[in-house]
């Protein structure tokens, strides 16, 4: 198993990056709505991408927080579905992975 201190540092660094990005997205979304309904419709449509990005960042942040909890509880690297070890290469690629490759493929269909 990898050095969990290093994994924890990587996860915490990514968490900081996400929090910064969320701040930027929030700033973009705080723009005032225009007074005319036609302009409001355009602005709302333009907010779809930042809102999708915000949702994606929050999902990743949740996964990182869960991985940090698993590290703390000595459960890091175990599949939450079947209990088997998650492959080292998978954890290197996705340090917050909570499913082994077989379970991830099975769930994603």
Short mmCIF file of C-alpha atoms in Angstrom, two decimals:
data_model
loop_
_atom_site.label_atom_id
_atom_site.label_comp_id
_atom_site.label_asym_id
_atom_site.label_seq_id
_atom_site.Cartn_x
_atom_site.Cartn_y
_atom_site.Cartn_z
CA UNK A 1 0.00 0.00 0.00
CA UNK A 2 1.15 3.51 -0.75
CA UNK A 3 2.39 5.89 1.89
CA UNK A 4 -0.90 7.21 3.25
CA UNK A 5 0.74 10.41 4.47
CA UNK A 6 1.53 11.29 0.88
CA UNK A 7 -1.98 10.29 -0.27
CA UNK A 8 -3.51 12.43 2.47
CA UNK A 9 -1.39 15.41 1.41
CA UNK A 10 -2.44 14.93 -2.23
CA UNK A 11 -6.10 14.76 -1.26
CA UNK A 12 -5.85 17.83 0.96
CA UNK A 13 -4.08 19.78 -1.81
CA UNK A 14 -6.78 18.84 -4.31
CA UNK A 15 -9.41 19.84 -1.74
CA UNK A 16 -7.84 23.32 -1.48
CA UNK A 17 -7.80 23.63 -5.27
CA UNK A 18 -11.47 22.68 -5.47
CA UNK A 19 -12.40 25.17 -2.77
CA UNK A 20 -10.63 27.93 -4.73
CA UNK A 21 -12.44 26.90 -7.91
CA UNK A 22 -15.77 26.88 -6.08
CA UNK A 23 -15.09 30.44 -4.95
CA UNK A 24 -14.50 31.49 -8.56
CA UNK A 25 -17.67 29.75 -9.75
CA UNK A 26 -19.69 31.35 -6.94
CA UNK A 27 -18.38 34.77 -7.95
CA UNK A 28 -19.46 34.13 -11.54
CA UNK A 29 -22.93 33.07 -10.41
CA UNK A 30 -23.46 36.11 -8.17
CA UNK A 31 -23.99 38.45 -11.09
CA UNK A 32 -27.22 40.40 -10.89
CA UNK A 33 -30.06 39.39 -13.15
CA UNK A 34 -30.92 41.82 -15.88
CA UNK A 35 -34.21 43.73 -15.70
CA UNK A 36 -35.68 42.47 -18.96
CA UNK A 37 -37.13 38.93 -19.13
CA UNK A 38 -35.40 38.22 -22.46
CA UNK A 39 -32.03 39.12 -20.96
CA UNK A 40 -32.75 37.08 -17.83
CA UNK A 41 -33.47 34.00 -19.93
CA UNK A 42 -30.12 34.38 -21.71
CA UNK A 43 -28.28 34.91 -18.44
CA UNK A 44 -29.94 31.89 -16.81
CA UNK A 45 -28.97 29.78 -19.82
CA UNK A 46 -25.38 31.02 -19.55
CA UNK A 47 -25.30 29.94 -15.90
CA UNK A 48 -25.87 26.29 -16.81
CA UNK A 49 -22.19 25.57 -17.40
CA UNK A 50 -20.96 27.19 -14.15
CA UNK A 51 -23.73 25.43 -12.21
CA UNK A 52 -22.77 22.07 -13.73
CA UNK A 53 -19.13 22.79 -12.88
CA UNK A 54 -20.12 23.71 -9.34
CA UNK A 55 -22.06 20.45 -8.97
CA UNK A 56 -19.11 18.44 -10.30
CA UNK A 57 -16.68 20.16 -7.92
CA UNK A 58 -18.95 19.51 -4.93
CA UNK A 59 -19.19 15.84 -5.89
CA UNK A 60 -15.41 15.56 -6.09
CA UNK A 61 -15.04 17.41 -2.79
CA UNK A 62 -17.40 14.94 -1.11
CA UNK A 63 -15.42 12.01 -2.49
CA UNK A 64 -12.18 13.53 -1.20
CA UNK A 65 -13.67 14.12 2.25
CA UNK A 66 -14.86 10.50 2.32
CA UNK A 67 -11.39 9.27 1.32
CA UNK A 68 -9.82 11.33 4.13
CA UNK A 69 -12.29 9.73 6.56
CA UNK A 70 -11.38 6.26 5.24
CA UNK A 71 -7.68 7.04 5.78
CA UNK A 72 -8.41 8.12 9.34
CA UNK A 73 -10.44 4.96 10.00
CA UNK A 74 -7.87 2.62 8.36
CA UNK A 75 -10.39 1.71 5.65
CA UNK A 76 -8.60 3.42 2.75
CA UNK A 77 -8.06 1.19 -0.24
CA UNK A 78 -10.95 -1.18 0.48
CA UNK A 79 -13.89 -1.38 -1.90
CA UNK A 80 -17.04 -0.09 -0.24
CA UNK A 81 -19.13 -2.53 -2.25
CA UNK A 82 -17.36 -5.88 -2.00
CA UNK A 83 -14.67 -5.22 0.64
CA UNK A 84 -11.78 -6.30 -1.61
CA UNK A 85 -8.67 -4.21 -2.01
CA UNK A 86 -8.79 -1.47 -4.63
CA UNK A 87 -5.94 -1.86 -7.08
CA UNK A 88 -2.85 0.26 -6.55
CA UNK A 89 -2.95 1.66 -10.09
CA UNK A 90 -6.60 2.68 -9.64
CA UNK A 91 -5.76 4.49 -6.41
CA UNK A 92 -2.85 6.22 -8.11
CA UNK A 93 -5.16 7.44 -10.87
CA UNK A 94 -8.11 8.25 -8.58
CA UNK A 95 -6.89 8.64 -4.98
CA UNK A 96 -10.46 9.03 -3.71
CA UNK A 97 -11.74 5.86 -5.43
CA UNK A 98 -14.09 3.96 -3.16
CA UNK A 99 -14.83 1.03 -5.48
CA UNK A 100 -12.55 -1.59 -7.00
CA UNK A 101 -12.51 -1.64 -10.79
CA UNK A 102 -14.85 -4.65 -11.00
CA UNK A 103 -17.52 -3.03 -8.82
CA UNK A 104 -17.12 0.34 -10.57
CA UNK A 105 -17.66 -1.30 -13.95
CA UNK A 106 -20.59 -3.33 -12.65
CA UNK A 107 -22.31 -0.25 -11.20
CA UNK A 108 -21.67 1.97 -14.22
CA UNK A 109 -22.97 -0.76 -16.50
#
